[in-house]
Amino acid sequence: MSKARGNSSHPSKGPLPPGDGPNLHEFRYPNVPIKWIKRLDDEGREGNQAFIYRVRIAAQDYALKVFKFSNPKSNPFYWGTRLQNELPMKKAIFYTDPFYAECRAYGRIEDGRVDGHSKSPRIRQQTAVKCYGYLLLGDRDERWLMSQGHDFEADLLDSEVREALEGDTRVRAIVKHLDESPEPLHAGNIGRAWESVRLLNNYLKIYNMDIKANNFIGFRLADFGSSWTEPHEILQYLDKEGKDIANQKRGRDTQNFNDMIEEEQIPTRLRVVPTSRHQLRSKGEAPWAGRVLPKRRKRNTIKLD
C-alpha cells in the first residue's frame, strides 16, 4: 500500500561529501513530498547497508536507495591499521560510509573524467544506472520508514561520530532512475557489462568492490555502496604501506567479474584475465589460466570524446 509522506524543510548541505574530491549534488526537489509506493529490494536482506523503494516525487517515479548509518570504527582498514591515527574521524566517514561511497562514485561518473586536468577524454557511455542526486529525508519520512520495521542503526553513532557529523543525523538517500523492466546479465550484454567495469576502473578510477550479477541492471552497475573512488585515503595509505595490497584492491573487480561469469554460468567466450600475479584468486590458479582462447569477433570500441 502506498503512503504519502512529506519532507520537512531543511538546509542544503551542498555537494556531498564536502571537499575537493568527487561529490554529488542534491536532488532538485529536496522538499517535495515523497509518495512511498513499494519496496524493490529483497525484504529478507535487512543485513544490507541500504534498502530500495519505488517512490513518486513531483509526479515522477524513481528508485530511492535509503542508507543505514555506519561507523568508521567498524571498518577494518580504519580500526585495524595506523590509519586511525592519521585520519580524523570527520574525514574517515567520507571514505568508509556506503552513502558517501555512492556520492563519490556518482560524482565522478557524472563528470566523466578524473579531474579537470585529466588528459583522458571525457567518458560519455552510461556505465551505471542514472543518478539524480541525494536527498536528506525529513522527520515524517523517517518515522514512516521506521514504522515499516527499518533500523537505520543510528545506535552505531557514538558521541565521537555524532560530533564528526556536526549533529546532523538525517536519513540519507540517493535518487536513481527506475527501470520498469530491468534486464538481467546474459550472454548478449556481458561484453558491454565488462566494458562498463573496465571504463570505471581504468579511466574514472572507480573500483566497485562488489561485482556480482544482482548489482547490474542490464550492462550497467546499480550499486556503489562498497566502491572506492580515487583519490581515496585508504588506497593512499595502502600505497605507502606496500603497493601489492593496494594493487590487489584495484584489481578486485577484474577477478570478481570473471568469477561472476563462472558462477552464473553465462555462455560466453569472454574471459577477464588478471593482468598481474597479484590479482590471482587466493584459492589457486584460475581454471582457465594458460588456456588459448578462441578468437572473438571484433567489437566496436567505445567512443571517448
PDB file of C-alpha atoms in Angstrom:
ATOM      1  CA  MET A   1       0.000   0.000   0.000  1.00  0.00           C
ATOM      2  CA  SER A   2       1.369   3.395  -0.925  1.00  0.00           C
ATOM      3  CA  LYS A   3       1.830   6.193   1.547  1.00  0.00           C
ATOM      4  CA  ALA A   4       2.442   9.884   1.008  1.00  0.00           C
ATOM      5  CA  ARG A   5       4.970  11.429   3.363  1.00  0.00           C
ATOM      6  CA  GLY A   6       6.371  14.917   3.037  1.00  0.00           C
ATOM      7  CA  ASN A   7       9.866  16.140   3.755  1.00  0.00           C
ATOM      8  CA  SER A   8      10.219  18.859   6.333  1.00  0.00           C
ATOM      9  CA  SER A   9      12.167  21.876   5.183  1.00  0.00           C
ATOM     10  CA  HIS A  10      15.872  21.543   5.787  1.00  0.00           C
ATOM     11  CA  PRO A  11      19.000  23.497   4.904  1.00  0.00           C
ATOM     12  CA  SER A  12      21.001  22.272   1.956  1.00  0.00           C
ATOM     13  CA  LYS A  13      24.450  20.873   2.647  1.00  0.00           C
ATOM     14  CA  GLY A  14      25.688  21.436  -0.893  1.00  0.00           C
ATOM     15  CA  PRO A  15      27.553  18.720  -2.806  1.00  0.00           C
ATOM     16  CA  LEU A  16      28.471  15.677  -0.671  1.00  0.00           C
ATOM     17  CA  PRO A  17      30.920  14.727   0.593  1.00  0.00           C
ATOM     18  CA  PRO A  18      32.455  18.183   1.083  1.00  0.00           C
ATOM     19  CA  GLY A  19      35.970  18.871  -0.077  1.00  0.00           C
ATOM     20  CA  ASP A  20      37.950  18.837  -3.291  1.00  0.00           C
ATOM     21  CA  GLY A  21      37.245  15.241  -4.340  1.00  0.00           C
ATOM     22  CA  PRO A  22      34.334  13.958  -6.429  1.00  0.00           C
ATOM     23  CA  ASN A  23      30.939  14.701  -4.900  1.00  0.00           C
ATOM     24  CA  LEU A  24      27.233  14.513  -5.665  1.00  0.00           C
ATOM     25  CA  HIS A  25      24.710  17.351  -5.880  1.00  0.00           C
ATOM     26  CA  GLU A  26      21.416  17.452  -4.005  1.00  0.00           C
ATOM     27  CA  PHE A  27      18.263  16.245  -5.792  1.00  0.00           C
ATOM     28  CA  ARG A  28      16.435  19.134  -7.433  1.00  0.00           C
ATOM     29  CA  TYR A  29      13.249  18.648  -5.363  1.00  0.00           C
ATOM     30  CA  PRO A  30      14.573  18.433  -1.787  1.00  0.00           C
ATOM     31  CA  ASN A  31      11.347  19.486  -0.045  1.00  0.00           C
ATOM     32  CA  VAL A  32       8.661  17.973  -2.283  1.00  0.00           C
ATOM     33  CA  PRO A  33       6.530  15.292  -0.532  1.00  0.00           C
ATOM     34  CA  ILE A  34       7.558  11.704  -1.206  1.00  0.00           C
ATOM     35  CA  LYS A  35       4.951   9.085  -2.033  1.00  0.00           C
ATOM     36  CA  TRP A  36       6.276   5.696  -0.935  1.00  0.00           C
ATOM     37  CA  ILE A  37       4.875   3.072  -3.303  1.00  0.00           C
ATOM     38  CA  LYS A  38       6.580  -0.284  -2.725  1.00  0.00           C
ATOM     39  CA  ARG A  39       9.854  -1.857  -1.724  1.00  0.00           C
ATOM     40  CA  LEU A  40      12.015  -3.058  -4.610  1.00  0.00           C
ATOM     41  CA  ASP A  41      14.837  -4.988  -2.961  1.00  0.00           C
ATOM     42  CA  ASP A  42      14.692  -8.280  -1.085  1.00  0.00           C
ATOM     43  CA  GLU A  43      12.855  -7.681   2.187  1.00  0.00           C
ATOM     44  CA  GLY A  44      14.736 -10.551   3.809  1.00  0.00           C
ATOM     45  CA  ARG A  45      18.109  -8.829   3.408  1.00  0.00           C
ATOM     46  CA  GLU A  46      17.990  -6.440   6.351  1.00  0.00           C
ATOM     47  CA  GLY A  47      21.711  -7.018   6.858  1.00  0.00           C
ATOM     48  CA  ASN A  48      22.383  -4.899   3.774  1.00  0.00           C
ATOM     49  CA  GLN A  49      23.741  -1.382   4.021  1.00  0.00           C
ATOM     50  CA  ALA A  50      20.624   0.125   2.428  1.00  0.00           C
ATOM     51  CA  PHE A  51      17.138  -0.634   1.097  1.00  0.00           C
ATOM     52  CA  ILE A  52      15.349   0.493  -2.060  1.00  0.00           C
ATOM     53  CA  TYR A  53      11.835   1.799  -2.648  1.00  0.00           C
ATOM     54  CA  ARG A  54       9.811   2.844  -5.633  1.00  0.00           C
ATOM     55  CA  VAL A  55       8.730   6.396  -4.872  1.00  0.00           C
ATOM     56  CA  ARG A  56       6.937   9.235  -6.600  1.00  0.00           C
ATOM     57  CA  ILE A  57       8.310  12.768  -6.353  1.00  0.00           C
ATOM     58  CA  ALA A  58       6.817  15.664  -8.313  1.00  0.00           C
ATOM     59  CA  ALA A  59       4.722  13.277 -10.466  1.00  0.00           C
ATOM     60  CA  GLN A  60       7.788  11.229 -11.468  1.00  0.00           C
ATOM     61  CA  ASP A  61       8.637   7.710 -10.274  1.00  0.00           C
ATOM     62  CA  TYR A  62      12.168   6.931  -9.087  1.00  0.00           C
ATOM     63  CA  ALA A  63      14.132   4.221  -7.302  1.00  0.00           C
ATOM     64  CA  LEU A  64      15.127   5.660  -3.928  1.00  0.00           C
ATOM     65  CA  LYS A  65      18.040   3.998  -2.126  1.00  0.00           C
ATOM     66  CA  VAL A  66      17.864   4.723   1.606  1.00  0.00           C
ATOM     67  CA  PHE A  67      21.065   4.193   3.604  1.00  0.00           C
ATOM     68  CA  LYS A  68      21.749   2.985   7.088  1.00  0.00           C
ATOM     69  CA  PHE A  69      24.332   4.763   9.193  1.00  0.00           C
ATOM     70  CA  SER A  70      27.799   3.316   9.604  1.00  0.00           C
ATOM     71  CA  ASN A  71      30.680   3.879  11.979  1.00  0.00           C
ATOM     72  CA  PRO A  72      34.257   4.106  10.642  1.00  0.00           C
ATOM     73  CA  LYS A  73      35.348   2.124  13.702  1.00  0.00           C
ATOM     74  CA  SER A  74      33.644  -0.933  12.192  1.00  0.00           C
ATOM     75  CA  ASN A  75      35.855  -0.732   9.082  1.00  0.00           C
ATOM     76  CA  PRO A  76      38.947  -2.966   9.418  1.00  0.00           C
ATOM     77  CA  PHE A  77      41.010  -0.676   7.208  1.00  0.00           C
ATOM     78  CA  TYR A  78      40.386   2.068   9.756  1.00  0.00           C
ATOM     79  CA  TRP A  79      40.484   0.483  13.203  1.00  0.00           C
ATOM     80  CA  GLY A  80      42.877  -2.312  12.218  1.00  0.00           C
ATOM     81  CA  THR A  81      45.652  -0.092  10.847  1.00  0.00           C
ATOM     82  CA  ARG A  82      47.624   3.003  11.757  1.00  0.00           C
ATOM     83  CA  LEU A  83      45.232   4.931   9.544  1.00  0.00           C
ATOM     84  CA  GLN A  84      43.053   5.570  12.592  1.00  0.00           C
ATOM     85  CA  ASN A  85      45.891   7.681  13.981  1.00  0.00           C
ATOM     86  CA  GLU A  86      46.417   9.561  10.728  1.00  0.00           C
ATOM     87  CA  LEU A  87      42.850  10.184   9.551  1.00  0.00           C
ATOM     88  CA  PRO A  88      40.473  12.235  11.737  1.00  0.00           C
ATOM     89  CA  MET A  89      37.013  10.767  12.313  1.00  0.00           C
ATOM     90  CA  LYS A  90      35.358  13.636  10.460  1.00  0.00           C
ATOM     91  CA  LYS A  91      37.283  12.749   7.316  1.00  0.00           C
ATOM     92  CA  ALA A  92      37.247   8.970   7.799  1.00  0.00           C
ATOM     93  CA  ILE A  93      33.441   8.921   7.465  1.00  0.00           C
ATOM     94  CA  PHE A  94      33.725  10.212   3.905  1.00  0.00           C
ATOM     95  CA  TYR A  95      35.819   7.177   2.894  1.00  0.00           C
ATOM     96  CA  THR A  96      34.127   4.371   4.860  1.00  0.00           C
ATOM     97  CA  ASP A  97      30.393   5.152   4.814  1.00  0.00           C
ATOM     98  CA  PRO A  98      28.379   3.487   1.966  1.00  0.00           C
ATOM     99  CA  PHE A  99      26.304   6.634   1.356  1.00  0.00           C
ATOM    100  CA  TYR A 100      29.402   8.736   0.786  1.00  0.00           C
ATOM    101  CA  ALA A 101      30.928   5.928  -1.309  1.00  0.00           C
ATOM    102  CA  GLU A 102      27.987   6.240  -3.729  1.00  0.00           C
ATOM    103  CA  CYS A 103      28.158  10.033  -3.662  1.00  0.00           C
ATOM    104  CA  ARG A 104      31.838   9.960  -4.595  1.00  0.00           C
ATOM    105  CA  ALA A 105      31.374   7.365  -7.347  1.00  0.00           C
ATOM    106  CA  TYR A 106      28.359   9.041  -8.920  1.00  0.00           C
ATOM    107  CA  GLY A 107      30.006  12.448  -8.694  1.00  0.00           C
ATOM    108  CA  ARG A 108      32.894  11.099 -10.765  1.00  0.00           C
ATOM    109  CA  ILE A 109      30.581   9.284 -13.188  1.00  0.00           C
ATOM    110  CA  GLU A 110      28.533  12.439 -13.817  1.00  0.00           C
ATOM    111  CA  ASP A 111      31.664  14.436 -14.554  1.00  0.00           C
ATOM    112  CA  GLY A 112      33.008  11.720 -16.851  1.00  0.00           C
ATOM    113  CA  ARG A 113      36.695  12.174 -16.025  1.00  0.00           C
ATOM    114  CA  VAL A 114      39.064  12.007 -13.089  1.00  0.00           C
ATOM    115  CA  ASP A 115      39.562  15.767 -12.770  1.00  0.00           C
ATOM    116  CA  GLY A 116      39.642  18.993 -14.710  1.00  0.00           C
ATOM    117  CA  HIS A 117      43.312  18.486 -15.560  1.00  0.00           C
ATOM    118  CA  SER A 118      42.843  14.921 -16.812  1.00  0.00           C
ATOM    119  CA  LYS A 119      44.343  14.254 -20.241  1.00  0.00           C
ATOM    120  CA  SER A 120      41.941  11.344 -20.756  1.00  0.00           C
ATOM    121  CA  PRO A 121      38.856  12.220 -22.807  1.00  0.00           C
ATOM    122  CA  ARG A 122      35.544  12.518 -21.011  1.00  0.00           C
ATOM    123  CA  ILE A 123      33.639   9.231 -20.896  1.00  0.00           C
ATOM    124  CA  ARG A 124      30.200   9.550 -22.454  1.00  0.00           C
ATOM    125  CA  GLN A 125      28.960   5.966 -22.201  1.00  0.00           C
ATOM    126  CA  GLN A 126      26.463   5.408 -19.401  1.00  0.00           C
ATOM    127  CA  THR A 127      28.319   2.856 -17.299  1.00  0.00           C
ATOM    128  CA  ALA A 128      25.932   2.985 -14.335  1.00  0.00           C
ATOM    129  CA  VAL A 129      22.242   3.353 -13.613  1.00  0.00           C
ATOM    130  CA  LYS A 130      21.487   7.069 -13.829  1.00  0.00           C
ATOM    131  CA  CYS A 131      21.581   9.032 -10.576  1.00  0.00           C
ATOM    132  CA  TYR A 132      19.662  12.276  -9.970  1.00  0.00           C
ATOM    133  CA  GLY A 133      21.263  13.356  -6.691  1.00  0.00           C
ATOM    134  CA  TYR A 134      20.995  12.770  -2.974  1.00  0.00           C
ATOM    135  CA  LEU A 135      18.199  13.535  -0.507  1.00  0.00           C
ATOM    136  CA  LEU A 136      18.210  14.140   3.242  1.00  0.00           C
ATOM    137  CA  LEU A 137      14.861  12.813   4.458  1.00  0.00           C
ATOM    138  CA  GLY A 138      12.533  14.707   6.740  1.00  0.00           C
ATOM    139  CA  ASP A 139      11.151  13.527  10.078  1.00  0.00           C
ATOM    140  CA  ARG A 140       7.850  12.261   8.650  1.00  0.00           C
ATOM    141  CA  ASP A 141       9.593  10.083   6.075  1.00  0.00           C
ATOM    142  CA  GLU A 142      11.953   8.722   8.706  1.00  0.00           C
ATOM    143  CA  ARG A 143       9.079   7.890  11.070  1.00  0.00           C
ATOM    144  CA  TRP A 144       7.170   6.115   8.292  1.00  0.00           C
ATOM    145  CA  LEU A 145      10.212   4.038   7.317  1.00  0.00           C
ATOM    146  CA  MET A 146      10.780   3.073  10.936  1.00  0.00           C
ATOM    147  CA  SER A 147       7.112   2.055  11.177  1.00  0.00           C
ATOM    148  CA  GLN A 148       7.869  -0.399   8.347  1.00  0.00           C
ATOM    149  CA  GLY A 149      10.483  -2.048  10.539  1.00  0.00           C
ATOM    150  CA  HIS A 150      13.608  -0.408   9.146  1.00  0.00           C
ATOM    151  CA  ASP A 151      16.542   0.084  11.500  1.00  0.00           C
ATOM    152  CA  PHE A 152      18.916   2.841  10.469  1.00  0.00           C
ATOM    153  CA  GLU A 153      21.435   1.646  13.058  1.00  0.00           C
ATOM    154  CA  ALA A 154      21.793   5.131  14.481  1.00  0.00           C
ATOM    155  CA  ASP A 155      22.915   3.476  17.712  1.00  0.00           C
ATOM    156  CA  LEU A 156      26.237   2.830  15.952  1.00  0.00           C
ATOM    157  CA  LEU A 157      26.895   6.537  16.052  1.00  0.00           C
ATOM    158  CA  ASP A 158      28.727   7.217  19.296  1.00  0.00           C
ATOM    159  CA  SER A 159      29.448  10.717  20.541  1.00  0.00           C
ATOM    160  CA  GLU A 160      32.671  10.943  18.513  1.00  0.00           C
ATOM    161  CA  VAL A 161      30.887  10.082  15.257  1.00  0.00           C
ATOM    162  CA  ARG A 162      27.942  12.374  16.002  1.00  0.00           C
ATOM    163  CA  GLU A 163      30.351  15.205  16.638  1.00  0.00           C
ATOM    164  CA  ALA A 164      32.084  14.481  13.332  1.00  0.00           C
ATOM    165  CA  LEU A 165      28.668  14.663  11.621  1.00  0.00           C
ATOM    166  CA  GLU A 166      28.068  18.007  13.356  1.00  0.00           C
ATOM    167  CA  GLY A 167      24.920  16.541  14.887  1.00  0.00           C
ATOM    168  CA  ASP A 168      23.204  16.073  11.511  1.00  0.00           C
ATOM    169  CA  THR A 169      21.784  12.544  11.575  1.00  0.00           C
ATOM    170  CA  ARG A 170      19.051  12.955   8.982  1.00  0.00           C
ATOM    171  CA  VAL A 171      18.462   9.764   6.994  1.00  0.00           C
ATOM    172  CA  ARG A 172      20.344   9.857   3.699  1.00  0.00           C
ATOM    173  CA  ALA A 173      19.078   8.620   0.330  1.00  0.00           C
ATOM    174  CA  ILE A 174      20.102   8.650  -3.325  1.00  0.00           C
ATOM    175  CA  VAL A 175      17.595   9.095  -6.165  1.00  0.00           C
ATOM    176  CA  LYS A 176      18.088   6.827  -9.186  1.00  0.00           C
ATOM    177  CA  HIS A 177      16.396   6.006 -12.462  1.00  0.00           C
ATOM    178  CA  LEU A 178      13.587   3.471 -12.148  1.00  0.00           C
ATOM    179  CA  ASP A 179      13.743   0.708 -14.738  1.00  0.00           C
ATOM    180  CA  GLU A 180      10.249  -0.691 -15.280  1.00  0.00           C
ATOM    181  CA  SER A 181      11.577  -3.892 -16.885  1.00  0.00           C
ATOM    182  CA  PRO A 182      15.085  -4.495 -15.541  1.00  0.00           C
ATOM    183  CA  GLU A 183      17.202  -6.677 -17.809  1.00  0.00           C
ATOM    184  CA  PRO A 184      19.454  -9.338 -16.228  1.00  0.00           C
ATOM    185  CA  LEU A 185      23.007 -10.133 -17.253  1.00  0.00           C
ATOM    186  CA  HIS A 186      23.182 -12.617 -20.125  1.00  0.00           C
ATOM    187  CA  ALA A 187      25.405 -13.683 -22.999  1.00  0.00           C
ATOM    188  CA  GLY A 188      24.170 -10.813 -25.147  1.00  0.00           C
ATOM    189  CA  ASN A 189      25.193  -7.999 -22.799  1.00  0.00           C
ATOM    190  CA  ILE A 190      28.057  -9.479 -20.766  1.00  0.00           C
ATOM    191  CA  GLY A 191      30.624  -7.861 -23.063  1.00  0.00           C
ATOM    192  CA  ARG A 192      29.113  -4.409 -22.550  1.00  0.00           C
ATOM    193  CA  ALA A 193      28.959  -5.046 -18.806  1.00  0.00           C
ATOM    194  CA  TRP A 194      32.686  -5.751 -18.771  1.00  0.00           C
ATOM    195  CA  GLU A 195      33.297  -2.623 -20.849  1.00  0.00           C
ATOM    196  CA  SER A 196      31.443  -0.620 -18.176  1.00  0.00           C
ATOM    197  CA  VAL A 197      33.626  -2.077 -15.422  1.00  0.00           C
ATOM    198  CA  ARG A 198      36.794  -1.550 -17.452  1.00  0.00           C
ATOM    199  CA  LEU A 199      35.976   2.091 -18.117  1.00  0.00           C
ATOM    200  CA  LEU A 200      35.144   2.706 -14.461  1.00  0.00           C
ATOM    201  CA  ASN A 201      38.392   1.101 -13.301  1.00  0.00           C
ATOM    202  CA  ASN A 202      40.839   2.346 -15.915  1.00  0.00           C
ATOM    203  CA  TYR A 203      39.522   5.773 -16.835  1.00  0.00           C
ATOM    204  CA  LEU A 204      37.462   7.001 -13.874  1.00  0.00           C
ATOM    205  CA  LYS A 205      39.467   5.232 -11.146  1.00  0.00           C
ATOM    206  CA  ILE A 206      36.316   3.835  -9.530  1.00  0.00           C
ATOM    207  CA  TYR A 207      36.632   0.348  -8.036  1.00  0.00           C
ATOM    208  CA  ASN A 208      33.203  -1.102  -7.330  1.00  0.00           C
ATOM    209  CA  MET A 209      34.494  -3.800  -4.929  1.00  0.00           C
ATOM    210  CA  ASP A 210      31.194  -5.708  -5.079  1.00  0.00           C
ATOM    211  CA  ILE A 211      30.873  -7.110  -8.603  1.00  0.00           C
ATOM    212  CA  LYS A 212      28.055  -9.670  -8.744  1.00  0.00           C
ATOM    213  CA  ALA A 213      25.100 -10.344 -11.017  1.00  0.00           C
ATOM    214  CA  ASN A 214      22.439  -8.675  -8.869  1.00  0.00           C
ATOM    215  CA  ASN A 215      24.443  -5.445  -8.826  1.00  0.00           C
ATOM    216  CA  PHE A 216      23.821  -4.996 -12.547  1.00  0.00           C
ATOM    217  CA  ILE A 217      20.731  -3.790 -14.376  1.00  0.00           C
ATOM    218  CA  GLY A 218      21.439  -4.873 -17.908  1.00  0.00           C
ATOM    219  CA  PHE A 219      25.069  -3.945 -18.552  1.00  0.00           C
ATOM    220  CA  ARG A 220      25.053  -1.033 -16.091  1.00  0.00           C
ATOM    221  CA  LEU A 221      26.156  -1.183 -12.473  1.00  0.00           C
ATOM    222  CA  ALA A 222      23.498  -0.171  -9.970  1.00  0.00           C
ATOM    223  CA  ASP A 223      25.257  -0.325  -6.586  1.00  0.00           C
ATOM    224  CA  PHE A 224      28.341   1.639  -5.494  1.00  0.00           C
ATOM    225  CA  GLY A 225      27.950   1.395  -1.727  1.00  0.00           C
ATOM    226  CA  SER A 226      31.206  -0.573  -1.389  1.00  0.00           C
ATOM    227  CA  SER A 227      33.166   1.367  -4.000  1.00  0.00           C
ATOM    228  CA  TRP A 228      36.478   3.173  -3.620  1.00  0.00           C
ATOM    229  CA  THR A 229      36.949   6.228  -5.836  1.00  0.00           C
ATOM    230  CA  GLU A 230      40.384   7.790  -6.189  1.00  0.00           C
ATOM    231  CA  PRO A 231      41.772   9.882  -4.628  1.00  0.00           C
ATOM    232  CA  HIS A 232      40.923   7.635  -1.689  1.00  0.00           C
ATOM    233  CA  GLU A 233      42.554   7.888   1.726  1.00  0.00           C
ATOM    234  CA  ILE A 234      42.613   4.109   2.296  1.00  0.00           C
ATOM    235  CA  LEU A 235      44.208   3.410  -1.094  1.00  0.00           C
ATOM    236  CA  GLN A 236      46.774   6.147  -0.497  1.00  0.00           C
ATOM    237  CA  TYR A 237      47.569   4.604   2.875  1.00  0.00           C
ATOM    238  CA  LEU A 238      47.926   1.133   1.315  1.00  0.00           C
ATOM    239  CA  ASP A 239      50.174   2.570  -1.405  1.00  0.00           C
ATOM    240  CA  LYS A 240      52.511   3.851   1.308  1.00  0.00           C
ATOM    241  CA  GLU A 241      52.437   0.571   3.227  1.00  0.00           C
ATOM    242  CA  GLY A 242      53.062  -1.594   0.181  1.00  0.00           C
ATOM    243  CA  LYS A 243      51.711  -1.393  -3.332  1.00  0.00           C
ATOM    244  CA  ASP A 244      50.957  -5.117  -3.509  1.00  0.00           C
ATOM    245  CA  ILE A 245      47.882  -4.774  -1.279  1.00  0.00           C
ATOM    246  CA  ALA A 246      46.736  -1.580  -2.998  1.00  0.00           C
ATOM    247  CA  ASN A 247      47.045  -3.177  -6.428  1.00  0.00           C
ATOM    248  CA  GLN A 248      45.101  -6.212  -5.256  1.00  0.00           C
ATOM    249  CA  LYS A 249      42.255  -3.868  -4.314  1.00  0.00           C
ATOM    250  CA  ARG A 250      42.445  -2.057  -7.646  1.00  0.00           C
ATOM    251  CA  GLY A 251      42.281  -5.401  -9.458  1.00  0.00           C
ATOM    252  CA  ARG A 252      39.482  -6.885  -7.388  1.00  0.00           C
ATOM    253  CA  ASP A 253      36.728  -6.007  -9.890  1.00  0.00           C
ATOM    254  CA  THR A 254      38.574  -7.877 -12.637  1.00  0.00           C
ATOM    255  CA  GLN A 255      38.763 -11.093 -10.643  1.00  0.00           C
ATOM    256  CA  ASN A 256      35.216 -10.792  -9.298  1.00  0.00           C
ATOM    257  CA  PHE A 257      33.848 -10.219 -12.804  1.00  0.00           C
ATOM    258  CA  ASN A 258      35.456 -13.376 -14.092  1.00  0.00           C
ATOM    259  CA  ASP A 259      34.239 -15.328 -11.056  1.00  0.00           C
ATOM    260  CA  MET A 260      30.730 -13.986 -11.697  1.00  0.00           C
ATOM    261  CA  ILE A 261      30.758 -15.333 -15.272  1.00  0.00           C
ATOM    262  CA  GLU A 262      31.665 -18.774 -13.951  1.00  0.00           C
ATOM    263  CA  GLU A 263      29.211 -18.738 -11.049  1.00  0.00           C
ATOM    264  CA  GLU A 264      26.296 -17.532 -13.185  1.00  0.00           C
ATOM    265  CA  GLN A 265      27.308 -19.955 -15.971  1.00  0.00           C
ATOM    266  CA  ILE A 266      26.897 -17.260 -18.598  1.00  0.00           C
ATOM    267  CA  PRO A 267      27.705 -18.828 -22.005  1.00  0.00           C
ATOM    268  CA  THR A 268      30.400 -16.532 -23.359  1.00  0.00           C
ATOM    269  CA  ARG A 269      33.923 -16.656 -24.725  1.00  0.00           C
ATOM    270  CA  LEU A 270      34.770 -13.580 -22.698  1.00  0.00           C
ATOM    271  CA  ARG A 271      37.416 -14.249 -20.051  1.00  0.00           C
ATOM    272  CA  VAL A 272      38.754 -11.459 -17.905  1.00  0.00           C
ATOM    273  CA  VAL A 273      42.375 -12.472 -17.397  1.00  0.00           C
ATOM    274  CA  PRO A 274      44.164 -10.896 -14.398  1.00  0.00           C
ATOM    275  CA  THR A 275      46.908  -8.547 -15.532  1.00  0.00           C
ATOM    276  CA  SER A 276      49.354  -9.486 -12.793  1.00  0.00           C
ATOM    277  CA  ARG A 277      50.108 -12.295 -10.397  1.00  0.00           C
ATOM    278  CA  HIS A 278      48.744 -10.130  -7.580  1.00  0.00           C
ATOM    279  CA  GLN A 279      45.242 -10.437  -8.985  1.00  0.00           C
ATOM    280  CA  LEU A 280      45.077 -14.234  -8.980  1.00  0.00           C
ATOM    281  CA  ARG A 281      42.470 -15.547  -6.588  1.00  0.00           C
ATOM    282  CA  SER A 282      43.849 -16.759  -3.277  1.00  0.00           C
ATOM    283  CA  LYS A 283      42.373 -20.262  -3.636  1.00  0.00           C
ATOM    284  CA  GLY A 284      44.740 -21.039  -6.500  1.00  0.00           C
ATOM    285  CA  GLU A 285      45.249 -20.564 -10.193  1.00  0.00           C
ATOM    286  CA  ALA A 286      42.116 -19.903 -12.194  1.00  0.00           C
ATOM    287  CA  PRO A 287      40.950 -22.973 -14.195  1.00  0.00           C
ATOM    288  CA  TRP A 288      41.259 -21.060 -17.454  1.00  0.00           C
ATOM    289  CA  ALA A 289      44.810 -19.771 -16.769  1.00  0.00           C
ATOM    290  CA  GLY A 290      47.156 -20.507 -19.664  1.00  0.00           C
ATOM    291  CA  ARG A 291      44.350 -21.692 -21.933  1.00  0.00           C
ATOM    292  CA  VAL A 292      44.449 -20.476 -25.524  1.00  0.00           C
ATOM    293  CA  LEU A 293      41.067 -18.870 -26.027  1.00  0.00           C
ATOM    294  CA  PRO A 294      39.244 -18.847 -29.358  1.00  0.00           C
ATOM    295  CA  LYS A 295      39.354 -15.602 -31.227  1.00  0.00           C
ATOM    296  CA  ARG A 296      36.364 -13.363 -30.745  1.00  0.00           C
ATOM    297  CA  ARG A 297      34.677 -11.328 -33.367  1.00  0.00           C
ATOM    298  CA  LYS A 298      35.973  -7.777 -33.400  1.00  0.00           C
ATOM    299  CA  ARG A 299      33.660  -5.448 -31.483  1.00  0.00           C
ATOM    300  CA  ASN A 300      33.161  -1.753 -31.985  1.00  0.00           C
ATOM    301  CA  THR A 301      35.174   0.217 -29.458  1.00  0.00           C
ATOM    302  CA  ILE A 302      33.557   2.661 -27.062  1.00  0.00           C
ATOM    303  CA  LYS A 303      33.963   6.220 -28.259  1.00  0.00           C
ATOM    304  CA  LEU A 304      35.540   8.686 -25.855  1.00  0.00           C
ATOM    305  CA  ASP A 305      35.346  12.368 -26.592  1.00  0.00           C
TER     306      ASP A 305
END
